[in-house]
Every structure is written in C-alpha cells, then in structure tokens.
PDB file of C-alpha atoms in Angstrom:
ATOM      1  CA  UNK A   1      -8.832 -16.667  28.343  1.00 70.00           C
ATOM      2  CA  UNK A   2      -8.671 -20.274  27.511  1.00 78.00           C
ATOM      3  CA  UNK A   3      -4.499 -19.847  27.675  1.00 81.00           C
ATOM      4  CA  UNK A   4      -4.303 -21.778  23.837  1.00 84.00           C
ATOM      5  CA  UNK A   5      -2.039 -20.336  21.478  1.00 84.00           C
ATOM      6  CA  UNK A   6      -4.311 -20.056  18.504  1.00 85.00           C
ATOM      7  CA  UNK A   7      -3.919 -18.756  14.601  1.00 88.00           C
ATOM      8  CA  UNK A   8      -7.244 -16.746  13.586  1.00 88.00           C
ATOM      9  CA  UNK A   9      -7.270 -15.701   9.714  1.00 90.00           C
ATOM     10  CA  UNK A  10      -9.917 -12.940   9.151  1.00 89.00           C
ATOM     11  CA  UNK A  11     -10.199 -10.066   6.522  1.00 88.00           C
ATOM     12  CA  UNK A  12     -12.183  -7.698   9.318  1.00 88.00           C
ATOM     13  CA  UNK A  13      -9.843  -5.149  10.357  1.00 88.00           C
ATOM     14  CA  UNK A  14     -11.925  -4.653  13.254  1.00 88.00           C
ATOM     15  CA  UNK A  15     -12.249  -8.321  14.387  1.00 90.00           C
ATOM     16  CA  UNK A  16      -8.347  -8.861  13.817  1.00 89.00           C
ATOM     17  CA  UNK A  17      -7.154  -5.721  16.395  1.00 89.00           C
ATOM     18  CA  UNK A  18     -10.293  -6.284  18.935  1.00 90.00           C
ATOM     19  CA  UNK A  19      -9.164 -10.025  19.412  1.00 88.00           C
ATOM     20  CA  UNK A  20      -5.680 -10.728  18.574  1.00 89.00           C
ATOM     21  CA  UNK A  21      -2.412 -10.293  20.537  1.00 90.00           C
ATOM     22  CA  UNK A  22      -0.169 -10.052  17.859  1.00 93.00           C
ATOM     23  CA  UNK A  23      -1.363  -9.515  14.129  1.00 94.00           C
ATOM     24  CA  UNK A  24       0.490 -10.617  10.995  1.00 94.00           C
ATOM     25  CA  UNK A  25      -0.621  -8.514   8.274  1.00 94.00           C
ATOM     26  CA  UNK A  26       0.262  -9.927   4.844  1.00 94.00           C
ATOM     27  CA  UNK A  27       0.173  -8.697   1.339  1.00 95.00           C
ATOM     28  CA  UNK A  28       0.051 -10.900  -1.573  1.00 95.00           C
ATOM     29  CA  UNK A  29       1.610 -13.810   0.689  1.00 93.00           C
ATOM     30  CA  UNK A  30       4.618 -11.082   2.136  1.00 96.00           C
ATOM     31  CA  UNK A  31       4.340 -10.768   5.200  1.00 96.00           C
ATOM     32  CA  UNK A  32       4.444  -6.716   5.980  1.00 97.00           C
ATOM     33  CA  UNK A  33       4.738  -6.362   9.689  1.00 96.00           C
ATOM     34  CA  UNK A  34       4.113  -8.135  12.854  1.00 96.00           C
ATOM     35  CA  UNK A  35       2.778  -6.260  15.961  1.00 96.00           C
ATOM     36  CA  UNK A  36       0.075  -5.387  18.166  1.00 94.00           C
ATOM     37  CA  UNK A  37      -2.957  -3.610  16.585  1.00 93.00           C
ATOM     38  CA  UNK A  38      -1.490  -0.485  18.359  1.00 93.00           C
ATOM     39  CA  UNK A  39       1.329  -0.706  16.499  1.00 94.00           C
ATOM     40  CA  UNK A  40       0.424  -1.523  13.113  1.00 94.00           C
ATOM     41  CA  UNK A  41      -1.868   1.669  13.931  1.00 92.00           C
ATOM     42  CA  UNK A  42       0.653   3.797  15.703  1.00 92.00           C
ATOM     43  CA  UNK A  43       3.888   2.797  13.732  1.00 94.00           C
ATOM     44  CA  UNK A  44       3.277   1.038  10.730  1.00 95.00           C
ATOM     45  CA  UNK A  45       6.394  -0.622   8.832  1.00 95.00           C
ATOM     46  CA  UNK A  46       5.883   0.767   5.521  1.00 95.00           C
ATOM     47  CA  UNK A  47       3.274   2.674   3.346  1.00 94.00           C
ATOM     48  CA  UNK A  48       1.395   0.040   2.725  1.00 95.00           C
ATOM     49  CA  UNK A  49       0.853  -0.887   6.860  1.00 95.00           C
ATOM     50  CA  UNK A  50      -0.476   2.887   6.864  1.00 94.00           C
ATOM     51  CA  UNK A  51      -3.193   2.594   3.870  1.00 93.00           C
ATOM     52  CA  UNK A  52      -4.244  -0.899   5.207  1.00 93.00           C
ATOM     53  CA  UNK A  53      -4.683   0.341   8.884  1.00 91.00           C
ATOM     54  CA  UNK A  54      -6.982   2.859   9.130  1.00 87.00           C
ATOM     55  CA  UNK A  55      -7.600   6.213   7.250  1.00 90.00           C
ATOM     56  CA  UNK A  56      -4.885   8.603   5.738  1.00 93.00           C
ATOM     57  CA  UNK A  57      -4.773  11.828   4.195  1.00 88.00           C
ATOM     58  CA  UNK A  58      -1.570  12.654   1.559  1.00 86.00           C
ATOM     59  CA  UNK A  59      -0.125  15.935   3.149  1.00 86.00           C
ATOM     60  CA  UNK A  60       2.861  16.892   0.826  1.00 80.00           C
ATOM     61  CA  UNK A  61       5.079  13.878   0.876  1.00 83.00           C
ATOM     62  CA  UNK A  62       4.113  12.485   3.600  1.00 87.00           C
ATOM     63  CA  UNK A  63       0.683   9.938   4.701  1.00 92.00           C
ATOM     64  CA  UNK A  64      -0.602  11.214   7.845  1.00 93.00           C
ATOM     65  CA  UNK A  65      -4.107  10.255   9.702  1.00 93.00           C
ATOM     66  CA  UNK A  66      -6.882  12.652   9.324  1.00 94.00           C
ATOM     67  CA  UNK A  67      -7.026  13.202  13.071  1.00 93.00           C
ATOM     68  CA  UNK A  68      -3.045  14.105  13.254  1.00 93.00           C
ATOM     69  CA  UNK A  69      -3.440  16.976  11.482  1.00 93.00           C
ATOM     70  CA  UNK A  70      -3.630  20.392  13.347  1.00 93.00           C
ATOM     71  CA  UNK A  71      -6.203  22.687  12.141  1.00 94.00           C
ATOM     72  CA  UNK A  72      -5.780  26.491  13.221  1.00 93.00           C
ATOM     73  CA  UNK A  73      -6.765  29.894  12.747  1.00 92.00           C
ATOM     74  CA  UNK A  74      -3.352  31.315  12.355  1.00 89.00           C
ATOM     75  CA  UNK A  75      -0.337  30.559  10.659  1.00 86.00           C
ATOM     76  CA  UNK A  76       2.402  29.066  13.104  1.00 82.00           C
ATOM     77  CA  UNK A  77       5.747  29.061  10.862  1.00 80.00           C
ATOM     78  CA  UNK A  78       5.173  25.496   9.003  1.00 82.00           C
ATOM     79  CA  UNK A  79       1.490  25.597   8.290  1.00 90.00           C
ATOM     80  CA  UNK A  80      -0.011  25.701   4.917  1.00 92.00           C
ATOM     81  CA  UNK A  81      -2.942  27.723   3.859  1.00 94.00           C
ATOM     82  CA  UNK A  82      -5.938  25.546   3.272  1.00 96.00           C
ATOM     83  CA  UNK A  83      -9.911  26.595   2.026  1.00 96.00           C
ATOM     84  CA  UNK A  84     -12.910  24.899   4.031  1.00 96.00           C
ATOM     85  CA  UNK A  85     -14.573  23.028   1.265  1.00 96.00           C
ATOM     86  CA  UNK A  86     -17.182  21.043   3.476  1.00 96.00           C
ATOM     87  CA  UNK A  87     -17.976  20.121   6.777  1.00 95.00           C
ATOM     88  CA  UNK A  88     -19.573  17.034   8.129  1.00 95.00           C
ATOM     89  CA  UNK A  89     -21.115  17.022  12.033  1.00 93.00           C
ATOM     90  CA  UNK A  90     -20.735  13.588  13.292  1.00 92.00           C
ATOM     91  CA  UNK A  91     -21.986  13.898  16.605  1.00 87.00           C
ATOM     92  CA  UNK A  92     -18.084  13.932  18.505  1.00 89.00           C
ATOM     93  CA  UNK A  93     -16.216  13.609  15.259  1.00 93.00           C
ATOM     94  CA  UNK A  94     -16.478  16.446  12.467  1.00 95.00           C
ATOM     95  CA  UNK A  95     -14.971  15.466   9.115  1.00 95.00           C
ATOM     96  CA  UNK A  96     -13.581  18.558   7.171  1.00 96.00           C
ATOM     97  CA  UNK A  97     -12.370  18.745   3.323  1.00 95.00           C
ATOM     98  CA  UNK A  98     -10.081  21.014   2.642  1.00 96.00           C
ATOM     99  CA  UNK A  99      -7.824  22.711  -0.337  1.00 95.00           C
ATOM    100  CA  UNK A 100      -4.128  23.367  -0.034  1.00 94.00           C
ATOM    101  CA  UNK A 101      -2.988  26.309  -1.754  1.00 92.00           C
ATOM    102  CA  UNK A 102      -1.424  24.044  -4.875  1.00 90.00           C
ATOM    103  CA  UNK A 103      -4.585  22.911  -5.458  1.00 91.00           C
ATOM    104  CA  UNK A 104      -4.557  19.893  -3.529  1.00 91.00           C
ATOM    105  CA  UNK A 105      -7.716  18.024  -1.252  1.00 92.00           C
ATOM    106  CA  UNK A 106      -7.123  17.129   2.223  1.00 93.00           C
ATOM    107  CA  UNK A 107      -9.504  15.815   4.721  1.00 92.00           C
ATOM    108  CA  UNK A 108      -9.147  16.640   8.641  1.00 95.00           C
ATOM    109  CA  UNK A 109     -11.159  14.396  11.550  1.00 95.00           C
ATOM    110  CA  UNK A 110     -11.619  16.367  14.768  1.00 95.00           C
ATOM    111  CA  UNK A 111     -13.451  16.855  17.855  1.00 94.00           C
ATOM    112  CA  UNK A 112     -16.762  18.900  17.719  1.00 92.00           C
ATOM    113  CA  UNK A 113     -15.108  20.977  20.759  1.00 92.00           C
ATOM    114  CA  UNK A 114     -12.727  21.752  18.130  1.00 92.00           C
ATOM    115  CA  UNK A 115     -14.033  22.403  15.217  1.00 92.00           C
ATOM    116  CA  UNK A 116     -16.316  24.810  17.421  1.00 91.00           C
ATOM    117  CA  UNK A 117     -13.606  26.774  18.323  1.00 92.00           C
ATOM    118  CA  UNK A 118     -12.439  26.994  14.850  1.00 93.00           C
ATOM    119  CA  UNK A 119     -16.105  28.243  13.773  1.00 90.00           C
ATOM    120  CA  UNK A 120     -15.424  26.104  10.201  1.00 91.00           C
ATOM    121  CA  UNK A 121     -17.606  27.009   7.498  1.00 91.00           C
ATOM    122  CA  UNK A 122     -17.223  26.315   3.993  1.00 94.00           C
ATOM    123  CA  UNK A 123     -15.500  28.834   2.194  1.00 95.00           C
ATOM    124  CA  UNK A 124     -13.347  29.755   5.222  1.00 93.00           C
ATOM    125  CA  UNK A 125      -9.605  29.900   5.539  1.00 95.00           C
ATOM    126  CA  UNK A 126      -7.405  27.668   7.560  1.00 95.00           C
ATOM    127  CA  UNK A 127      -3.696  26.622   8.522  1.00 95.00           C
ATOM    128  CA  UNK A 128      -2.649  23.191   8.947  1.00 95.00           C
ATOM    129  CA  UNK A 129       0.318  21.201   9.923  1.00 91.00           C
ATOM    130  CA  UNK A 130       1.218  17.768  10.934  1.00 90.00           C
ATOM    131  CA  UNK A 131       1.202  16.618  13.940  1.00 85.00           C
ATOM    132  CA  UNK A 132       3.606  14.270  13.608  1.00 71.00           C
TER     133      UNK A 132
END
C-alpha cells in the first residue's frame, strides 16, 4: 500500500502468505525456496517446502496433500484399496483416516458434498489415488 520495499521475519505461516509478496522460507539459515505463498503451497522446491507448508499425507513414495487425494467407490486401474477407520464432520471439510492394504494410515480432507456421496462410515471400503 505504502509502495516501501520492506523485510518482515515471522514464524506464523499464516501471517507470512496473507501479507507477503514473495516469501523466503529458510531452514537452519539455508535458504529453501523463494516464491509466492501460492507457490511454496502449489510447488514446493523440495520435501522439506511440502512438510513446512501446509498438511501432507505419505501415499507410497510420494507426499501428497490430504485434499489431493481422490476418494472413490470403485477401483479405477491405479487406486489402492483403503478401510474407513474414522470420520470427522467439519462443517464443509470432513477429515477421513484411512488403511492401505499394507497396513499403512492415510488421512483424506474433502468436501461434505463429497464425502456424502461416498456415504463413509467406519469400517467401509474405499479406493484412492493421487491426484497429482
């Protein structure tokens, strides 16, 4: 507004990509990537830019956000089989933890509208993919 070039240092994630033009996120005085807060979010440099930047779920070998995962009632080819261990209403958001086949936890985020259609309950059985 005021058209000054300024340096803000904050912990608060929040603060940092509601304010800022360009964030430098560092780690342990490395600098890890330089961006927008869209793309830290959207395309982050490394693994650690993806931990430090929201929420992630491990799906196989990859880090992927909760809400990029695709939830269905059928398999589609590349979808694993996955049990309904809880679900949390949220008012929009519903928060789901799941189990992979191998054993492994996985939480999904996703819109009431959708998790509607789905009919989750615990105990039921699901396929999901990445999105992305």
């Amino acid at each position: 507004e005021v058209h000054v070039t300024t340096i803000f240092v904050t912990h608060d994630q929040e603060e940092a990509m509601e304010i800022a033009d360009q964030i430098v996120l560092m780690n342990n005085g490395r600098v890890e990537q330089v961006g927008g807060a869209r793309d830290l979010y959207e395309r982050p440099a490394n693994e650690f830019v993806m931990t430090f930047i929201g929420p992630v779920s491990s799906f196989g070998e990859e880090l992927v956000r909760p809400h990029d995962i695709e939830v269905r009632r059928e398999p589609n080819g590349s979808a694993e089989r996955a049990t309904v261990e809880r679900v949390v209403h949220l008012g929009f958001e519903v928060r789901a933890d799941l189990c992979l086949e191998d054993g492994r936890g996985l939480w999904v985020q996703m819109t009431k509208a959708e998790a509607e259609q789905l009919e989750l309950v615990r105990g039921s059985q699901v396929f999901v993919a990445a999105r992305h």
